[in-house]
Short mmCIF file of C-alpha atoms and ligand atoms in Angstrom, two decimals:
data_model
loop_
_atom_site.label_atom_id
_atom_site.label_comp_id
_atom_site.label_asym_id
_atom_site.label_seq_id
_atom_site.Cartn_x
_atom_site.Cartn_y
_atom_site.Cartn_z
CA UNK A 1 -20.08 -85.10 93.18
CA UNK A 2 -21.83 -84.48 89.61
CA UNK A 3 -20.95 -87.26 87.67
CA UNK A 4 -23.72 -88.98 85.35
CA UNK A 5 -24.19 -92.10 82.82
CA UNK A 6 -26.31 -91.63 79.91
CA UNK A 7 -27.36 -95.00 78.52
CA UNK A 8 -29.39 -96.17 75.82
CA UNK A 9 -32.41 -97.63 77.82
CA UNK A 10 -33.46 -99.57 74.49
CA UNK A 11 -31.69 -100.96 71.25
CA UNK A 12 -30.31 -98.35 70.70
CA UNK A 13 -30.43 -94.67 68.69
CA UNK A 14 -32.59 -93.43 71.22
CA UNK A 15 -31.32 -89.86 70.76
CA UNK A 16 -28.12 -90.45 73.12
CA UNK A 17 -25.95 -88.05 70.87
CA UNK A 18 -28.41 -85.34 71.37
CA UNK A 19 -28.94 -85.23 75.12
CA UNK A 20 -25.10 -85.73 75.27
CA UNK A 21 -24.69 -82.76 73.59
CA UNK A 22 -27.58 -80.80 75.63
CA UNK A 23 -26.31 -82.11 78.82
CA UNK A 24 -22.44 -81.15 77.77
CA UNK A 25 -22.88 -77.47 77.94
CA UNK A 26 -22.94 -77.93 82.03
CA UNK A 27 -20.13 -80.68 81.82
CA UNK A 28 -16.72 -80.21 82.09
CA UNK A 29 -15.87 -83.84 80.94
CA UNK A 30 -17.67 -86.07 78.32
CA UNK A 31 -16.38 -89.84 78.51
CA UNK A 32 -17.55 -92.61 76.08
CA UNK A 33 -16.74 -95.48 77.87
CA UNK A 34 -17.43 -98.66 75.59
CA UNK A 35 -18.65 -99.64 71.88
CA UNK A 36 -16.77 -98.18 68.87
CA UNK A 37 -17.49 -96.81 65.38
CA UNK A 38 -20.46 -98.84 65.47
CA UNK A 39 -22.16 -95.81 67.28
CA UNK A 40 -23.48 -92.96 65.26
CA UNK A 41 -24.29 -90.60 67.30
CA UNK A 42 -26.12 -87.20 66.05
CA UNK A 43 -25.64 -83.96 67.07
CA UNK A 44 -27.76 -81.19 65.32
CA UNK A 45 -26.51 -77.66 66.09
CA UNK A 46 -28.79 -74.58 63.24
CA UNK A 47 -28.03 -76.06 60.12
CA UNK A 48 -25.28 -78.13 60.66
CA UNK A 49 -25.22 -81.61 61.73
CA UNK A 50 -22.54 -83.34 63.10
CA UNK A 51 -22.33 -87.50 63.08
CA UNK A 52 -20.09 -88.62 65.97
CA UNK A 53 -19.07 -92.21 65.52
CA UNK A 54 -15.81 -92.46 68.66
CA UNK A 55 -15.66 -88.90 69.52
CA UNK A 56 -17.62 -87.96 72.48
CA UNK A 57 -20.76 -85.92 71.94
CA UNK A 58 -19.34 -82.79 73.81
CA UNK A 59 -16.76 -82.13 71.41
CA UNK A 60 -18.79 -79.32 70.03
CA UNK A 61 -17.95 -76.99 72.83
CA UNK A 62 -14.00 -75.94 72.96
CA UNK A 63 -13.86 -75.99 76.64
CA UNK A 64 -15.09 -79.32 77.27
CA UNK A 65 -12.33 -82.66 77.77
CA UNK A 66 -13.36 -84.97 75.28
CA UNK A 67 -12.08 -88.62 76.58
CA UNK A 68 -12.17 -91.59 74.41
CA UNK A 69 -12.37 -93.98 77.68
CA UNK A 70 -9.80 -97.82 77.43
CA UNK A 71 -13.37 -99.72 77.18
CA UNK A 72 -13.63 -98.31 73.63
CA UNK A 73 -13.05 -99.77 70.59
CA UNK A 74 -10.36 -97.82 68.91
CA UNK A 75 -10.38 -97.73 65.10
CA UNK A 76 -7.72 -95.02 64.34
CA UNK A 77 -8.44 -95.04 60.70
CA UNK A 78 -12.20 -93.94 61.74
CA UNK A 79 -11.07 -91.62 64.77
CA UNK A 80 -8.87 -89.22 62.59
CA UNK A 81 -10.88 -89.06 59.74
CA UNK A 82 -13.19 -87.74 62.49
CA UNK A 83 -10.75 -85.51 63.99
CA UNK A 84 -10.29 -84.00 60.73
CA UNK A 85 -13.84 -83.71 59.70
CA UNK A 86 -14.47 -82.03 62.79
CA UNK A 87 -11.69 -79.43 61.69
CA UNK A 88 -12.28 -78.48 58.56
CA UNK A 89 -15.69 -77.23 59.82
CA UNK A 90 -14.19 -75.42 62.55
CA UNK A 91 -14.52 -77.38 65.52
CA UNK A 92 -11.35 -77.19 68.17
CA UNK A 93 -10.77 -80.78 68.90
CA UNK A 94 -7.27 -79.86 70.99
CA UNK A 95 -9.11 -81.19 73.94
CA UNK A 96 -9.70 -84.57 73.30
CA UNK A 97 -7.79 -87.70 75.46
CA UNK A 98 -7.46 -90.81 74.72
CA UNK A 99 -7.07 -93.69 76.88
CA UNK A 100 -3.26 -95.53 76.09
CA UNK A 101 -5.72 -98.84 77.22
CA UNK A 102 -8.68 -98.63 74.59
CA UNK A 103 -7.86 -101.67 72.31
CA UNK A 104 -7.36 -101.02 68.42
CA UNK A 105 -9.61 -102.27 65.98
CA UNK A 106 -6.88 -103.84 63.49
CA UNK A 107 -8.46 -104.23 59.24
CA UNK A 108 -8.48 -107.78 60.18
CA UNK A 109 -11.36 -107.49 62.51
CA UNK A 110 -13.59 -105.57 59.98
CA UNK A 111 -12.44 -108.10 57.88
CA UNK A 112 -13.09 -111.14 59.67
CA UNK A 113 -17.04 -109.21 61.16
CA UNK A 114 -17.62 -108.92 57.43
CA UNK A 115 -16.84 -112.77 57.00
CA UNK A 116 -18.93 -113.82 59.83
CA UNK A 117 -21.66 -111.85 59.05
CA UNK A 118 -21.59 -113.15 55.49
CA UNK A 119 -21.48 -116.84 56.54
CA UNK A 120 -23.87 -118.21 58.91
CA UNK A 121 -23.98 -116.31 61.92
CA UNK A 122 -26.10 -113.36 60.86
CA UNK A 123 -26.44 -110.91 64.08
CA UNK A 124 -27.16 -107.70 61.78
CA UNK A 125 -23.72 -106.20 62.69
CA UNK A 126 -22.43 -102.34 61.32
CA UNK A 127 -19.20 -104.55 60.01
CA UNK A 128 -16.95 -102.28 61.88
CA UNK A 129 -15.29 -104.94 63.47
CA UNK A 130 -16.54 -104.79 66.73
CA UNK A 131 -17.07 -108.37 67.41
CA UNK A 132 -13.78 -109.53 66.38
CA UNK A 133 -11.69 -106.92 68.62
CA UNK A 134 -13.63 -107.59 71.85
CA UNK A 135 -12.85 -111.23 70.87
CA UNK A 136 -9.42 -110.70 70.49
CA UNK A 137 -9.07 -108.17 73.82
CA UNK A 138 -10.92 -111.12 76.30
CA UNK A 139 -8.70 -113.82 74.54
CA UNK A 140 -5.62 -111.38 75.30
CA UNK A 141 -4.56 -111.34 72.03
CA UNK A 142 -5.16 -107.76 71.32
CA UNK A 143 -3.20 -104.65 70.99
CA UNK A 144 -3.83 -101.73 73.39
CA UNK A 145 -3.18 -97.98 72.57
CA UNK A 146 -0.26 -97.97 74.62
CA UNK A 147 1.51 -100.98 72.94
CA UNK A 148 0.87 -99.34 69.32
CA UNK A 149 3.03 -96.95 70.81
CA UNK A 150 5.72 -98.65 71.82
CA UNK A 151 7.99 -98.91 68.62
CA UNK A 152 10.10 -102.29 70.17
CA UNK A 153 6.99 -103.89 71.12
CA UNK A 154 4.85 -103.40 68.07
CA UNK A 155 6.40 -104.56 65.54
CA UNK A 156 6.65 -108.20 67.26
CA UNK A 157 3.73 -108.90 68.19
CA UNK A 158 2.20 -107.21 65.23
CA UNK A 159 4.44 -109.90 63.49
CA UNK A 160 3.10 -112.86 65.33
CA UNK A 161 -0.75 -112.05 65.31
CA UNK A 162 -0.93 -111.51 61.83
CA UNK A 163 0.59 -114.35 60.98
CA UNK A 164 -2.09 -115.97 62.84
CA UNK A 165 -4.87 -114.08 61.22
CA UNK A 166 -3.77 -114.89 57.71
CA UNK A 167 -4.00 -118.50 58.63
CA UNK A 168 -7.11 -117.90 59.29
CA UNK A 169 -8.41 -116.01 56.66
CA UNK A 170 -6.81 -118.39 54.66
CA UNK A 171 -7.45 -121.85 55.91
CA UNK A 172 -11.70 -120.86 56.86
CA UNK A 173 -12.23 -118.01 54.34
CA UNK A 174 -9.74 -118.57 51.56
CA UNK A 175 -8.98 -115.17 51.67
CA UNK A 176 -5.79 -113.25 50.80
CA UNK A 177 -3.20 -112.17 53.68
CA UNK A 178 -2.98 -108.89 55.04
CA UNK A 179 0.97 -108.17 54.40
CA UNK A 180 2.70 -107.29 57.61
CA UNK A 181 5.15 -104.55 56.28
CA UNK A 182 1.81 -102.66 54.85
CA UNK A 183 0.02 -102.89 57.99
CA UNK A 184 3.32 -101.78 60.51
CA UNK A 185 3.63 -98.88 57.87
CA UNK A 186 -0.04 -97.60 58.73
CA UNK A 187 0.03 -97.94 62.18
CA UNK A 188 3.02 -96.64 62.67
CA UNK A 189 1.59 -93.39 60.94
CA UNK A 190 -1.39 -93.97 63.14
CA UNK A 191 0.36 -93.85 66.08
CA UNK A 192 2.88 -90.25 65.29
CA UNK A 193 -1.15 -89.12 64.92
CA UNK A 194 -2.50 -90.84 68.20
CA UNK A 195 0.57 -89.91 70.66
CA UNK A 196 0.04 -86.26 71.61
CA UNK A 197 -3.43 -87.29 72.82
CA UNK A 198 -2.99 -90.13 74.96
CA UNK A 199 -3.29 -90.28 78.50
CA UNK A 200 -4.20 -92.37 81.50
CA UNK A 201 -7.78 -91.43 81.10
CA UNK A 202 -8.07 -93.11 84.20
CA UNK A 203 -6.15 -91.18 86.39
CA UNK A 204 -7.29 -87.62 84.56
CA UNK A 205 -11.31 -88.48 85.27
CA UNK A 206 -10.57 -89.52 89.09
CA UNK A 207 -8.61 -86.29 89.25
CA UNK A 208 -11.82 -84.17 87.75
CA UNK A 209 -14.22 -86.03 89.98
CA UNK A 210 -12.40 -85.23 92.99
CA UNK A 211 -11.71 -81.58 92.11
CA UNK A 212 -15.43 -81.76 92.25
CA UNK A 213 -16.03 -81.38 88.21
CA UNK A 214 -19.21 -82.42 86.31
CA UNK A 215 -18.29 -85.60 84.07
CA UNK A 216 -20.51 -87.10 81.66
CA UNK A 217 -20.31 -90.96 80.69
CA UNK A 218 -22.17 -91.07 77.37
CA UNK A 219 -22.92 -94.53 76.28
CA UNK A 220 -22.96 -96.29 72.66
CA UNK A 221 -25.50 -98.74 71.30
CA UNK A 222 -28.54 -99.44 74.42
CA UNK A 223 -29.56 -101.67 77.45
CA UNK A 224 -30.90 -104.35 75.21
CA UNK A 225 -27.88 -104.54 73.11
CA UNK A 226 -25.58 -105.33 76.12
CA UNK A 227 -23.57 -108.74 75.91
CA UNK A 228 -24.78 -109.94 79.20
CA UNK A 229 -28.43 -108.42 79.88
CA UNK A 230 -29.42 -107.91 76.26
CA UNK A 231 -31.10 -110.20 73.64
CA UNK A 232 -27.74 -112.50 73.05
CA UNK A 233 -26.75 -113.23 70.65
CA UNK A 234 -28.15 -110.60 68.89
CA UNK A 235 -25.96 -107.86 70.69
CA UNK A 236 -23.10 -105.89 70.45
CA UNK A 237 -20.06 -107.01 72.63
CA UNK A 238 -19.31 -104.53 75.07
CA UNK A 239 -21.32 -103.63 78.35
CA UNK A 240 -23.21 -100.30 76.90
CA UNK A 241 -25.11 -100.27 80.87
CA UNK A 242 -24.45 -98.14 83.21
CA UNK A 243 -22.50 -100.31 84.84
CA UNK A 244 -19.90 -100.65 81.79
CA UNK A 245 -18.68 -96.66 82.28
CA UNK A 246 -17.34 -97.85 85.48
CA UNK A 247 -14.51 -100.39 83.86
CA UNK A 248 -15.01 -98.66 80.60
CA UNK A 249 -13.53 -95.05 82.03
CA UNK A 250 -11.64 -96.66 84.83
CA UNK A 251 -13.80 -95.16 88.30
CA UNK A 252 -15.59 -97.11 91.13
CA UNK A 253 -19.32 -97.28 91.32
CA UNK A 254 -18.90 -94.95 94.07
CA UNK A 255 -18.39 -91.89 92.24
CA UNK A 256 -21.58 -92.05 90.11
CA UNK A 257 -23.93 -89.98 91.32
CA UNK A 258 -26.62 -90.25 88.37
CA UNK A 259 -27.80 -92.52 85.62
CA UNK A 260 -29.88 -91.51 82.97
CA UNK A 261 -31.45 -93.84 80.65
CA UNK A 262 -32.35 -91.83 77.35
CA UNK A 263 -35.95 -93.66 76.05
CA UNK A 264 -37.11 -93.29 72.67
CA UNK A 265 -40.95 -92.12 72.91
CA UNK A 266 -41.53 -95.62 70.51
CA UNK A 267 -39.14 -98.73 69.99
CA UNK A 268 -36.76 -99.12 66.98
CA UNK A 269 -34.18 -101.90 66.04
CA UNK A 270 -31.72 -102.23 63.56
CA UNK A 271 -30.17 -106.14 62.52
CA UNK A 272 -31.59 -108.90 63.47
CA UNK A 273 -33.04 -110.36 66.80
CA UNK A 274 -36.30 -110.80 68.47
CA UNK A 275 -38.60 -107.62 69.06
CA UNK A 276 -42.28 -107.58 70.36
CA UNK A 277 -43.55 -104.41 69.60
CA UNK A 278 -42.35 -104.19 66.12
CA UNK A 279 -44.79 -102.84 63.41
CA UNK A 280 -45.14 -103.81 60.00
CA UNK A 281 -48.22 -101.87 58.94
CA UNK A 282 -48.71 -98.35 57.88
CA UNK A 283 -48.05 -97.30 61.29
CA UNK A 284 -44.79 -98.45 61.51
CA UNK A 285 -43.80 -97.03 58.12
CA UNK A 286 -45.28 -93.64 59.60
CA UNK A 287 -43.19 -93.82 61.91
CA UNK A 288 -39.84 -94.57 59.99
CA UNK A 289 -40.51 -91.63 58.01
CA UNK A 290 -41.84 -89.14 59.98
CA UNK A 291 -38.78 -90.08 63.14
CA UNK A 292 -36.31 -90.57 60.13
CA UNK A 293 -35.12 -93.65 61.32
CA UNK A 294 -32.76 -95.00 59.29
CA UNK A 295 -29.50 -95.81 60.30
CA UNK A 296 -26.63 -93.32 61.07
CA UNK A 297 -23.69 -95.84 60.77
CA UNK A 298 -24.87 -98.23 58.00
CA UNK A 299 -28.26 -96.19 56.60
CA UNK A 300 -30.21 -99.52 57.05
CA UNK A 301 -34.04 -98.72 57.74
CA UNK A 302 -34.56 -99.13 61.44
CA UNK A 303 -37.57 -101.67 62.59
CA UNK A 304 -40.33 -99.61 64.09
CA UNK A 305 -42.84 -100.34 66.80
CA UNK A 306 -44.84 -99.04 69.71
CA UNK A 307 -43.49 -98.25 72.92
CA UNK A 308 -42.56 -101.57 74.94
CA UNK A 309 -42.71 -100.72 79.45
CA UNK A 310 -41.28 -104.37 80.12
CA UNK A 311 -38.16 -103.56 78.47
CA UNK A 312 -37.91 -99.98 79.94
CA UNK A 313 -38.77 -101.27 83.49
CA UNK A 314 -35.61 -103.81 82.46
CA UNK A 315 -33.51 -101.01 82.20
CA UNK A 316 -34.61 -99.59 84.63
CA UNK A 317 -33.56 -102.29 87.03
CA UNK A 318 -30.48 -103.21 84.83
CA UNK A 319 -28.77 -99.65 84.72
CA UNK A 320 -30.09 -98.11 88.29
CA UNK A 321 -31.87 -95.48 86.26
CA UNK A 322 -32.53 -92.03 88.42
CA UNK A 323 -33.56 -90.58 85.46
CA UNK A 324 -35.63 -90.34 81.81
CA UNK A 325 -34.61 -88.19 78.76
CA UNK A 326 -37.44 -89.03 76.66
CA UNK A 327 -37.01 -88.16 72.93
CA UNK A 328 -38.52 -88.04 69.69
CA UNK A 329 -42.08 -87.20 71.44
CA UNK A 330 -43.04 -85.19 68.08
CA UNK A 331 -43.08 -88.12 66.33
CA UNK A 332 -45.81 -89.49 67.63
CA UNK A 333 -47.68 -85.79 66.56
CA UNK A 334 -51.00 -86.35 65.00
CA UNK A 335 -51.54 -90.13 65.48
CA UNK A 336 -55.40 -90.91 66.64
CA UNK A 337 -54.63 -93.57 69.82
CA UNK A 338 -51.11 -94.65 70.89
CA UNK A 339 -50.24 -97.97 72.30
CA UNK A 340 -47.84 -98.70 75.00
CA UNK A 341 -46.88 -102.71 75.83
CA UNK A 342 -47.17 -103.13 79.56
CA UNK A 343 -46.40 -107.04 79.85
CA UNK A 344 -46.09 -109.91 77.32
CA UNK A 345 -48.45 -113.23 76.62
CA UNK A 346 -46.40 -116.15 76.38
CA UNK A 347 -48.61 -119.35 75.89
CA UNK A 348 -51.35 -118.41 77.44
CA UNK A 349 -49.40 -116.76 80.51
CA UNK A 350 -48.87 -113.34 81.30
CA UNK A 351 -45.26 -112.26 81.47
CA UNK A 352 -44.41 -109.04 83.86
CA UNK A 353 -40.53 -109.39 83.31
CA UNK A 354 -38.17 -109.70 80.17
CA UNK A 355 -37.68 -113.25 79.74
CA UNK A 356 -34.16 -114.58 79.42
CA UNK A 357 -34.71 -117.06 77.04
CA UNK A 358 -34.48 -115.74 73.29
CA UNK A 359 -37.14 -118.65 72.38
CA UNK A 360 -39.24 -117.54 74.97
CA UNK A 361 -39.19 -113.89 73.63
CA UNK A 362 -39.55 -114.35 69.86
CA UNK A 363 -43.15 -115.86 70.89
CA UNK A 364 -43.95 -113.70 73.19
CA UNK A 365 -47.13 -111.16 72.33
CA UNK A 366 -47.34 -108.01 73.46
CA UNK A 367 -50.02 -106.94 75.72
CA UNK A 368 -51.32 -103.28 74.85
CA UNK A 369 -52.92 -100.52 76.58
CA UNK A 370 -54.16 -97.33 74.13
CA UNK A 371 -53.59 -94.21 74.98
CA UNK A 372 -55.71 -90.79 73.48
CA UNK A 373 -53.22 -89.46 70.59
CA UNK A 374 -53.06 -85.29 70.01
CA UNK A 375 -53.41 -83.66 66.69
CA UNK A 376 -51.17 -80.74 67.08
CA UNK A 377 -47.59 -80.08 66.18
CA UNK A 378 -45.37 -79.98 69.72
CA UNK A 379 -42.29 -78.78 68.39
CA UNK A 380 -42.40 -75.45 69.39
CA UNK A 381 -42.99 -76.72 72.59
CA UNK A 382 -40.78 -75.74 75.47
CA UNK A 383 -42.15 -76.49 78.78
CA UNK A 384 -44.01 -79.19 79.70
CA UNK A 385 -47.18 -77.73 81.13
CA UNK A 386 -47.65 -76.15 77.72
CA UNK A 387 -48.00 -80.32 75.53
CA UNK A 388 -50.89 -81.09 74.92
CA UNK A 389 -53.08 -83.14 77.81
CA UNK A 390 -52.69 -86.11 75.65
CA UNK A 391 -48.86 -85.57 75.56
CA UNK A 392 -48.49 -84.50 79.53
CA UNK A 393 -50.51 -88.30 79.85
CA UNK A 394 -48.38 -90.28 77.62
CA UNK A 395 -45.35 -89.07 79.54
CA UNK A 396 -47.03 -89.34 82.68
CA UNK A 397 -47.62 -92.70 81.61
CA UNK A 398 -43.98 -93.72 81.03
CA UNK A 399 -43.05 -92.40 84.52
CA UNK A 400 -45.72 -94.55 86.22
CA UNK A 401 -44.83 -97.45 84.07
CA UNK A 402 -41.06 -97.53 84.54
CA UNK A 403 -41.08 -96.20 87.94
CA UNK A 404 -38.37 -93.40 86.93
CA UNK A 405 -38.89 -89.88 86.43
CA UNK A 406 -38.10 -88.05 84.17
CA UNK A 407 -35.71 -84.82 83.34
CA UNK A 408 -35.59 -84.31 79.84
CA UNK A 409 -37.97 -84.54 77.12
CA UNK A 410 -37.14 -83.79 73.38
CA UNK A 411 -39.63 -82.45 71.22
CA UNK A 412 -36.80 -82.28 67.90
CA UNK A 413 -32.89 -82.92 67.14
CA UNK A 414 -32.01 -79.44 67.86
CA UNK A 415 -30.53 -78.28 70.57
CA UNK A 416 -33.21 -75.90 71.41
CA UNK A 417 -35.61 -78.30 71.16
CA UNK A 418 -35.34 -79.77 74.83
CA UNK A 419 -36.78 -79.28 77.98
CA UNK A 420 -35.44 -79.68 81.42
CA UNK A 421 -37.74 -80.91 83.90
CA UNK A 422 -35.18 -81.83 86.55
CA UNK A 423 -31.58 -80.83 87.03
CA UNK A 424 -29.59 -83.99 86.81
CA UNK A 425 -26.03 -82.54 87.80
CA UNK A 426 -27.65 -81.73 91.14
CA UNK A 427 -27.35 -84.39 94.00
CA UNK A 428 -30.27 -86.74 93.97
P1 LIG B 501 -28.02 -92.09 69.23
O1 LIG B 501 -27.27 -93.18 68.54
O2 LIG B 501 -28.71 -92.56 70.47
O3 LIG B 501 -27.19 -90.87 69.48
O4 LIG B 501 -29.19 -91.68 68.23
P2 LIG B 501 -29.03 -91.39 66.63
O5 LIG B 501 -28.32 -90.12 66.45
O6 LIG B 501 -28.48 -92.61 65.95
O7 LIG B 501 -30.56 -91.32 66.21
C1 LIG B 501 -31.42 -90.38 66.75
C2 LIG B 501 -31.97 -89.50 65.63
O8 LIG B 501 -33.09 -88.78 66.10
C3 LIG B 501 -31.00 -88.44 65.16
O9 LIG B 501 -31.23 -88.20 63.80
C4 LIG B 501 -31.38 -87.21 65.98
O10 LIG B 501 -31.04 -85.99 65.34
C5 LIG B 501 -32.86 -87.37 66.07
N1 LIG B 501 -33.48 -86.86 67.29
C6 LIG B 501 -33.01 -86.86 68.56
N2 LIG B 501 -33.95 -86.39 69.41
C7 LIG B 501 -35.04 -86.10 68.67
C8 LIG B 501 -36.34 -85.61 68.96
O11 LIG B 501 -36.71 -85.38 70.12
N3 LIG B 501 -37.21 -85.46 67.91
C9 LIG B 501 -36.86 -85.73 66.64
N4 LIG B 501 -37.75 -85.56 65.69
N5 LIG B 501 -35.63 -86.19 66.31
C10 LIG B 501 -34.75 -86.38 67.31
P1 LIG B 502 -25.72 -96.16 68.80
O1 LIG B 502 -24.63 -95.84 69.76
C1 LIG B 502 -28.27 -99.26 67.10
C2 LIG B 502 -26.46 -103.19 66.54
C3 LIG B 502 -26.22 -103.69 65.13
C4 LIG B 502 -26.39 -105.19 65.34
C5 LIG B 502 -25.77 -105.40 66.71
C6 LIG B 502 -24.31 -105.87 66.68
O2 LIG B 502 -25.76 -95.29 67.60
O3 LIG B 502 -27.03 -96.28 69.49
P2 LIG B 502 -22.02 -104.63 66.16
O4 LIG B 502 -21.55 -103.93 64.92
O5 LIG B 502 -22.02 -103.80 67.37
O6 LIG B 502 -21.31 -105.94 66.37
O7 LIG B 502 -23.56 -105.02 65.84
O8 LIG B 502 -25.84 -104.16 67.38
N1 LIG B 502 -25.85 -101.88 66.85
C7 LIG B 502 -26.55 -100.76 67.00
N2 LIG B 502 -27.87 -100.51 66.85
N3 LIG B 502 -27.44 -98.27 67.52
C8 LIG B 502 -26.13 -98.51 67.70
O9 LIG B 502 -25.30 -97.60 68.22
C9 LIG B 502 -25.62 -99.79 67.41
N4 LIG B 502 -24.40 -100.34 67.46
C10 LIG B 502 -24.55 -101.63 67.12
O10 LIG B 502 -27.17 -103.16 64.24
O11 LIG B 502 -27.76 -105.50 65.44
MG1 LIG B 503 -27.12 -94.07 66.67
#
């Protein structure tokens, strides 16, 4: 069997899009498997680079099955404007599936994220309605792929719930109504669109797995931005761990062989929420410029800081991790000493695991160890006994710390700019 998850082992933009990409030349199948067009996912092939929002990161090769997994939240508006992107620069897209269970974000949910988000309850969100369809999908209230194509069923319910919604935006927001007619008119072009490409994704990824393909699950947002295990409430709300490909794509944990957790060489954040290793000296502003970390979704400047081991011996633990792809390495290129938090102070205590409580965390200090930087450019770079000392330590040091080992580091965005240190579609 040579199926692997690749999960964000931080807050995400860790470089997922990337590896996805690297790893999808040797795949047959790439899945995403939960989150929507929240994700921005970045693939940088020569001179051209691609920003992947619900299409899977293998889409750049024409003989790879692209499968938009039923965990996924669906914006069709946002999917074919992809689609069609991804055409007029040449890119065959004839490949891709879609699940007829992923749940449609409707313009009320960006709507009503946008509300929330304007009110009280600041999380930080990408307004892309993500919030608001989950919502709507556990409260069983939702629409699925498969009922947006059933031309009976549709126009009912769309009937009913909008109703609903307008009462709402009305009554709590004093907003105007979203007029039914206008919407069933869209989605009905939506759906003509959608139908040639949906499939029980289910059924088609079992079927690979068992003919003894290579599938790869590539996850959206990161560990720490998981509903459950991440830094609630300032999270996205879908399971991005490892465990979320296995109801997100619809396969038992038995047929995942591998899980790699992709690790950002440093920390970065983006909205609100709680975050110990965050810089705000020159450092940090080094940093944001020199890893270009602002936003791919929303363009918001990303929050910077040092490398944090609690949270990636978290992940560790949280996603089953057999393996590292360590990115953005050259970022950290010409900086004197580098620091690496290896447990947290909490009133006067020493903290070895993440703390559950977000109280607890947002006072927590980080405890530091320093590291010897190197002054030389490691771009070029393309095996690891050639880094410099200093590098081969730092890494070294992010094995030992996390207790996983690693199999790719990245050294730039492009794809040459990677090397493999383990194969990870062999059996472990
Ligand atoms: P994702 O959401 O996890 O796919 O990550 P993003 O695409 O949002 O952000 C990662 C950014 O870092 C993108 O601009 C990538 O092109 C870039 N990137 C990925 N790996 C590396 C690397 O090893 N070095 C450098 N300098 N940039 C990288
Ligand atoms: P990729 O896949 C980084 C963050 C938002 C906000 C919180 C909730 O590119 O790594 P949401 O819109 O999901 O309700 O926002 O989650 N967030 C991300 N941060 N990378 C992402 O995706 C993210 N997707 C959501 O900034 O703090
Ligand atoms: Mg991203």
């Amino acid at each position: 069997m040579s199926t692997v998850v690749l999960v964000g082992a931080q807050w995400g933009d860790e470089g997922k899009g990337k590896i996805t990409d690297f790893l999808a030349e040797k795949a047959d199948y790439v899945v995403r498997y939960q989150g929507g067009s929240n994700a921005g996912h970045t693939v940088v092939v020569g001179d051209h680079k691609f920003q992947l929002h619900l299409i899977p990161s293998g889409i750049l090769y024409p003989d790879k099955v692209s499968v938009v997994g039923n965990g996924v939240a669906l914006d069709p508006m946002i999917l074919l404007q992809e689609i069609d992107g991804l055409r007029d620069k040449g890119i065959d897209v004839s490949k891709l599936k879609i699940s007829s269970r992923a749940h449609i974000v409707m313009p009320y949910h960006k709507e009503l994220d946008s509300l929330q988000e304007n009110g009280s309850r600041k999380i930080g969100t990408t307004k892309r309605g993500i919030g608001p369809l989950y919502a709507d999908k556990i409260s069983r209230t939702g629409f699925r792929v498969i009922d947006l194509l059933d031309g009976d069923v549709f126009p009912e319910k769309l009937k009913a719930i909008v109703e609903e919604k307008n009462r709402i935006l009305d009554k709590i927001y004093g907003r105007p109504a979203f007029v039914f007619e206008d919407l069933l008119e869209q989605f009905r072009y939506y759906a003509e669109r959608l139908r040639p490409m949906v499939a029980d994704t289910s059924l088609l990824i079992n079927q690979a797995i068992d003919e003894g393909k290579k599938v790869l699950f590539e996850g959206a947002q990161g560990t720490l931005l998981d509903i459950d295990h991440g830094t609630y409430p300032y999270v996205t709300s879908s399971h991005p761990v490892s465990g979320g490909a296995c109801v997100g794509a619809g396969v038992g944990p038995t047929k995942i062989n591998r899980v790699i957790g992709v690790v950002k060489a440093y920390t970065t954040r983006v909205g609100e929420g709680p975050f110990p290793t965050e810089l705000f000296d020159d450092i940090g502003e080094l940093i944001r410029e020199r890893g270009d970390e602002y936003g791919t979704t929303t363009g918001r400047p990303r929050r910077c800081g040092w490398l944090d081991a609690v949270i990636l011996r978290y992940a560790a633990r949280i996603n089953g991790l057999t393996d590292m792809a360590i990115t953005k390495l050259d970022v950290l290129d010409g900086m004197e000493k580098i620091k690496i938090c290896v447990a947290y102070k909490y009133r006067g205590q020493t903290l070895s695991e993440f703390p559950e409580s977000l109280e607890v965390l947002q006072e927590c200090e980080p405890i530091y160890i320093e590291l010897k930087g190197w002054q030389q450019d490691i771009a070029g770079i393309r095996r690891f006994e050639d880094l410099p000392f200093a590098a081969q330590e730092y890494v070294n040091k992010m094995v030992e710390l996390s207790g996983v080992n690693h199999s790719l580091l990245a050294v730039g965005p492009g794809r040459a700019q990677t090397m493999v240190t383990r194969d990870v579609f062999a059996p472990l």
